[in-house]
Amino acid sequence: MKSSLSVNHLLGIKEINKDDIELILKTAEHFKEIINRPIKKVPSLRDITIANLFFENSTRTKLSFELAEKRLSADVINFSSSSSSVKKGETLIDTVNNILAMKVDMVVMRHPSPGAAVFLSKNVKSIIINAGDGTHEHPTQALLDAYSIKQKHGNIRGKKVVIVGDIMHSRVALSNIFCLQKCGAEVMVCGPATLIPKFIYQLGVKVEINLMKALQWCDVANILRIQLERLDNYEGSNSNYFPSLREYTMQYGINLDILNSLGKKITIMHPGPINRGVEITSDAADSEHSIILEQVENGVAIRMAVIYLLAGKAGQV
Amino acid sequence: MDLLIKSAKIVDPLSKHHGKKMDVLIENGILTSIKPQIPEQKCKTFKCPGLHLSPGWFDMHANFRDPGMEYQETLETGTESAMQGGFTGVALYPATHPPIDNKAGIDYIQSKTKKFLVDVFPFGTVSKGGSGKELSEMFDMHQAGALAFTDDKKSIQNANLLKIALQYAMGFNGLIINFPNDRTISRNGVVNEGKEGAETGLRGIPALAEELMVSRDLFLAGYCNSKIHISTISCGKSVDLIERAKKSGLAVSTEIASHQIFLDDTYIKIFDSNYKVLPPLRNADEIKALIKGIKNGVIDVICSDHSPEDEETKRKEFDDAAFGIIGLETCFAIANTVLRKIIPLEKIIEKICHNPRKILGLEIPEIIEGKKANFTLFNPDTEWIFSKNHIFSKSKNTPFEGVKLTGKALGVFNNGQWRECK
């Protein structure tokens, strides 16, 4: 097994290969053991400074990254702005270069614009970790989801995974598709046709608009949040991809009765935050089917692994 | 200015010299002699292996940003870039600030470009301010010299406004140009809706947005019994719709931007905004259909859709960057690189020289003794790599830097002036 990633940044799962994914999961295994020790911290990255730049609201991803960085003993600075830097008059490149001028080694960035991390990696000299770029990718989420599936089922190869919900506006869906396919799983997307990109089948995923059929097919169901903030606003009018949350829940909401009616046990995942009672009810989210809290725990280990492996490339970008 | 051109193959189906290698003498801006051999004169002689000479090329779709955004392109830099691309005439879209929607705007461009080598023909907007609400004073602009009217990439969304514009312009034989893009469908899209769009998470512009508006516009023109020009199409179904309309006798014409048949949407994967254009780069199947449309004559015109944007509007996150690329310097070379093995050279020249002038009702220059000299010298076989040194536009937004092209303009002559291309 190799000991170094093939990339200098983590911009998306699309850009990394199967060996990279395996190396990250393997490294995360090690860190997961560490964060369960009484002393949860290692001195690995004492000489590294990391900037967390969040141009879009985030609670758990930001906390998870910050915790991962601190457990590795890196110095951390945080920058949050709910509106993109452009609206404030400063360009993204300027914002980041200003922060890098303060001698920062690595940037973790969340941004509302697809491709923002790729764009940044071409324009500034720093290691970039994509913590979610618009509707493009959220690679660490996909890695922690893969890790969680592996932990629960022993392996990912051959597993049938359905992603349910707003596929069109989800970066989690896209990263999960790339990651699971690279690991040998079969992937299906399920949701109202209005929220599924018309050409997504060309990425080699199955498309199903009937929830029950999707659940009967799968081993694992990854339930996405309805991202009300991402439904696009065009000329002042919100687009109605579905008439009401109530109707969405009637067709695509998951509850314990549904899970019990399947005649088999499937694993329920959710990248959070959950809209309880919308895409999933509490009795299902908190049931034995669910590995939602394991996902959160694994998130820290995965992010430690990614940061640790990329920090080794600090002089190379 | 006098000039002797040695051994140039004439490409002009309207001339008896078509297809022959000739020496051409220009005196006082007039083609005074076209013969197999003309002895050297006192004036400058131009010779170059593989030389071809055709009537001066005409770009039917360019955007200069003068007045209002002169930091992106002025009339001077824009026409320089046109000359370097082999054009002796350009039609300017009203993509200025404010948009040209009155006689004063038309006058401004005409008076400023009167003495240029390049003939400049400004278009006016269909609606006031290009806002798509009420008609602009098209007749007044027409009298001042506006050859056509368009709301540019905004597209006329309101069917009734287009209907009224078509009917009204018939009174003075004005041409209405509409870019087909139903924004209720394309919305905030930035790339082609397809596999690449799904893979990048970039919002898609479905081909449907174009096809719906092409059909609507053809119905409206049919209803009004008027002519219409549909600008920069990008989809196979649009070609089919226009082909059918032409066969039924409708006076419809259409164009494509030359980059549309060179680049497909796989380029967007690197999130480089120099691949962000409107209409978006489509997939290989659509490109095939467009080339077929060029071959069978449904597509009348190949244009540059020259859209200068400065670094501040382009070097940005893909979503926030402006649409458009410059194209005058590369327009012919790109078209020729793609089409040279598919259609005869004179068919390419027809689409960047004769057809735009026909559609706009302009006189077509001829390579005949006694006529005013308005021609382009070029070599269709020159292989060259397009670089920064070839850009004369004030803006540098092009994805073609470092790309190998075949065919190059070598010089232009018009209005008694000669310019050699770099």
XYZ file of C-alpha atoms in Angstrom, chain A residues 1-315:
315
model
C 0.000 0.000 0.000
C 1.283 3.432 -0.889
C 1.894 6.070 1.752
C 1.256 9.269 -0.135
C -1.683 10.778 -2.005
C -1.537 11.276 -5.775
C -2.778 14.865 -5.384
C -1.592 18.016 -3.609
C -5.106 19.237 -2.847
C -8.414 17.612 -2.032
C -10.642 19.407 -4.517
C -13.087 16.614 -5.144
C -13.419 12.845 -5.210
C -13.400 13.081 -9.003
C -9.708 14.056 -8.885
C -8.490 11.255 -6.626
C -8.136 7.551 -7.335
C -9.129 4.380 -5.557
C -5.722 4.015 -3.896
C -6.036 7.536 -2.480
C -9.434 6.693 -1.025
C -8.084 3.498 0.518
C -5.125 5.338 1.987
C -7.380 7.990 3.525
C -9.746 5.389 5.013
C -6.803 3.386 6.374
C -5.218 6.482 7.902
C -8.588 7.479 9.387
C -8.763 4.083 11.087
C -5.602 4.974 12.955
C -6.863 8.417 13.934
C -10.191 7.029 15.055
C -8.347 4.876 17.518
C -6.447 7.943 18.760
C -9.518 10.120 19.289
C -10.990 7.384 21.452
C -7.979 7.458 23.785
C -8.054 9.484 27.016
C -5.528 11.899 25.457
C -7.109 12.591 22.088
C -4.351 14.676 20.644
C -1.191 13.987 18.632
C 1.634 16.459 17.985
C 1.927 15.622 14.257
C 1.206 19.062 12.779
C 2.706 21.455 15.314
C 4.411 23.413 12.526
C 1.342 23.747 10.327
C -1.131 26.655 10.227
C -4.528 26.062 8.716
C -7.118 28.654 7.691
C -10.749 27.616 7.682
C -12.499 29.896 5.208
C -16.247 29.520 5.230
C -18.007 31.690 2.676
C -21.231 29.876 3.381
C -22.954 28.932 6.605
C -21.837 25.730 8.210
C -21.920 24.385 11.733
C -20.966 20.760 11.788
C -18.471 20.662 8.929
C -16.663 23.655 10.379
C -16.621 22.178 13.886
C -15.481 18.842 12.559
C -12.589 20.371 10.592
C -11.557 22.582 13.478
C -11.568 19.682 15.881
C -9.584 17.524 13.453
C -7.011 20.304 13.064
C -6.704 20.817 16.803
C -6.355 17.110 17.505
C -3.395 17.168 15.123
C -1.946 20.158 17.043
C -2.125 22.502 14.048
C -2.587 26.241 14.549
C -6.014 27.268 13.342
C -7.558 30.500 12.171
C -11.168 30.910 11.159
C -12.841 33.209 8.684
C -16.584 33.197 8.177
C -18.695 35.267 5.911
C -22.246 34.371 5.090
C -22.112 36.323 1.870
C -19.490 35.598 -0.745
C -16.441 37.820 -0.774
C -17.445 39.139 -4.178
C -20.441 40.902 -2.749
C -18.186 42.710 -0.326
C -16.081 43.989 -3.190
C -13.026 41.838 -2.604
C -12.280 38.985 -4.964
C -11.860 35.446 -3.683
C -8.222 35.387 -4.811
C -7.497 38.595 -2.892
C -9.223 37.377 0.251
C -7.252 34.166 0.268
C -3.939 35.762 -0.682
C -4.364 38.210 2.173
C -4.770 35.356 4.589
C -1.894 33.403 3.051
C 0.348 36.452 3.433
C 0.063 35.772 7.152
C 1.962 32.503 6.486
C -0.758 29.929 6.350
C 0.067 26.454 4.978
C -3.318 25.070 4.187
C -6.769 26.374 3.364
C -10.010 24.577 4.118
C -12.700 26.311 2.126
C -16.433 26.186 1.818
C -17.882 28.351 -0.937
C -21.285 28.717 -2.636
C -19.868 28.570 -6.170
C -19.241 25.213 -7.928
C -15.576 24.849 -8.859
C -14.443 27.539 -6.402
C -11.859 25.199 -4.842
C -10.485 24.195 -8.257
C -10.333 27.856 -9.239
C -8.510 28.752 -6.028
C -5.979 25.946 -6.374
C -4.949 27.374 -9.748
C -4.593 30.915 -8.487
C -3.006 30.778 -5.028
C -0.037 28.945 -3.592
C -1.457 26.799 -0.837
C -2.825 23.359 -0.156
C -6.583 23.521 -0.646
C -9.153 21.262 0.960
C -12.635 21.590 -0.425
C -15.167 21.639 2.391
C -18.044 21.985 -0.069
C -18.260 24.127 -3.206
C -21.799 24.999 -4.144
C -23.532 22.131 -5.899
C -20.252 20.529 -6.976
C -18.447 18.390 -4.393
C -18.086 17.770 -0.678
C -15.269 15.230 -0.706
C -14.700 14.743 3.032
C -18.398 13.995 3.505
C -18.229 11.290 0.836
C -15.087 9.828 2.430
C -16.656 9.689 5.859
C -19.794 8.137 4.362
C -17.663 5.487 2.647
C -15.798 4.893 5.902
C -19.072 4.526 7.792
C -20.472 2.051 5.252
C -17.259 0.049 5.434
C -17.385 0.058 9.216
C -20.978 -1.155 9.242
C -20.860 -3.665 6.381
C -17.222 -4.766 6.327
C -16.708 -3.608 2.767
C -18.137 -1.258 0.153
C -17.644 -3.319 -2.993
C -20.907 -4.739 -4.295
C -23.069 -2.791 -1.859
C -26.189 -1.098 -3.203
C -26.493 2.475 -2.025
C -29.395 4.801 -2.775
C -29.142 8.548 -2.287
C -32.588 10.008 -1.596
C -33.733 13.599 -1.922
C -32.643 16.770 -3.644
C -29.949 15.388 -5.933
C -29.844 18.468 -8.134
C -28.727 20.890 -5.446
C -26.561 18.481 -3.503
C -22.787 18.357 -3.446
C -22.982 15.392 -1.108
C -24.755 13.359 -3.791
C -22.136 14.051 -6.440
C -19.153 13.288 -4.185
C -20.870 10.165 -2.891
C -21.541 8.950 -6.423
C -17.880 9.350 -7.413
C -16.568 7.851 -4.168
C -18.887 4.856 -3.976
C -18.357 4.027 -7.657
C -14.591 4.133 -7.198
C -14.976 1.778 -4.247
C -17.068 -0.660 -6.304
C -20.565 0.027 -4.954
C -23.704 0.327 -7.073
C -25.351 3.728 -6.773
C -28.933 4.823 -7.302
C -30.446 8.261 -6.884
C -34.052 8.709 -5.845
C -36.265 11.760 -5.541
C -38.846 13.800 -7.417
C -37.868 14.072 -11.111
C -37.742 17.864 -10.660
C -34.790 17.452 -8.293
C -32.783 14.940 -10.334
C -30.454 16.288 -13.050
C -31.744 14.989 -16.386
C -28.381 13.590 -17.480
C -27.177 12.119 -14.191
C -27.758 8.609 -15.569
C -24.756 9.267 -17.799
C -22.589 9.107 -14.671
C -23.520 5.439 -14.394
C -26.091 5.726 -11.614
C -29.556 4.227 -11.564
C -32.439 6.684 -11.341
C -35.636 5.846 -9.451
C -38.515 8.152 -8.657
C -40.392 5.673 -6.465
C -39.073 5.613 -2.900
C -40.354 2.151 -2.001
C -38.729 0.584 -5.054
C -35.480 2.320 -4.202
C -35.519 1.146 -0.600
C -36.349 -2.423 -1.622
C -33.335 -2.378 -3.957
C -30.742 -0.982 -1.576
C -28.506 -2.084 1.293
C -27.847 1.484 2.398
C -30.021 4.585 2.069
C -28.314 7.957 2.373
C -31.045 10.498 3.045
C -30.330 14.072 2.004
C -31.692 17.175 3.567
C -34.037 19.303 1.504
C -31.831 22.337 0.960
C -34.362 25.107 0.984
C -31.591 27.724 0.799
C -30.206 26.262 -2.393
C -33.418 26.135 -4.412
C -32.571 28.729 -6.991
C -34.026 32.134 -6.964
C -34.617 33.483 -10.431
C -35.869 36.993 -11.119
C -37.367 37.206 -7.672
C -39.440 34.070 -7.874
C -38.546 30.940 -5.981
C -38.705 27.884 -8.074
C -41.214 25.360 -6.900
C -39.616 21.996 -7.438
C -42.425 20.546 -5.358
C -45.622 22.145 -4.022
C -44.975 21.854 -0.293
C -42.766 20.139 2.260
C -45.877 18.250 3.329
C -46.213 16.680 -0.103
C -42.502 15.976 -0.257
C -42.764 14.086 3.013
C -45.828 12.198 1.774
C -43.820 10.819 -1.150
C -40.190 10.775 -0.030
C -40.253 10.967 3.777
C -38.820 7.929 5.553
C -40.329 6.606 8.782
C -39.955 3.487 10.867
C -43.132 1.900 9.455
C -41.659 2.079 5.980
C -38.366 0.596 7.144
C -40.150 -2.205 8.976
C -42.289 -2.999 5.929
C -39.263 -3.725 3.754
C -38.763 -7.236 5.044
C -35.026 -6.655 5.274
C -32.705 -4.466 7.255
C -31.165 -1.483 5.534
C -28.711 1.052 6.880
C -29.883 4.655 7.160
C -27.432 7.519 6.771
C -27.856 11.293 6.735
C -25.183 13.972 6.266
C -27.033 16.311 8.630
C -28.472 18.567 9.729
C -31.721 16.612 9.783
C -35.069 18.238 9.166
C -36.859 15.856 11.470
C -40.328 15.049 10.186
C -39.494 16.158 6.657
C -37.098 13.758 4.945
C -36.936 11.408 7.914
C -38.923 11.007 11.113
C -37.294 10.776 14.533
C -38.307 7.142 15.036
C -36.359 6.208 11.892
C -33.425 8.568 12.445
C -32.887 7.292 15.983
C -33.581 3.642 15.198
C -31.128 0.755 15.110
C -31.049 1.160 11.306
C -29.376 4.503 11.644
C -25.622 5.167 11.719
C -26.036 8.943 11.641
C -24.044 9.641 14.810
C -21.272 7.263 13.762
C -20.967 9.335 10.613
C -20.326 12.437 12.710
C -17.665 10.690 14.779
C -15.990 9.254 11.693
C -16.007 12.738 10.140
C -13.359 13.932 12.559
C -11.114 10.922 11.907
C -11.488 11.270 8.136
C -10.670 14.981 8.226
C -7.638 14.309 10.421
C -6.480 11.767 7.856
C -6.958 14.117 4.915
C -5.207 17.015 6.632
C -2.379 14.808 7.862
C -1.753 13.256 4.435
C -1.867 16.611 2.625
C 0.293 18.388 5.202
C 3.138 16.178 4.004
C 2.915 18.063 0.705
C 3.272 21.504 2.253
C 6.417 22.417 0.312
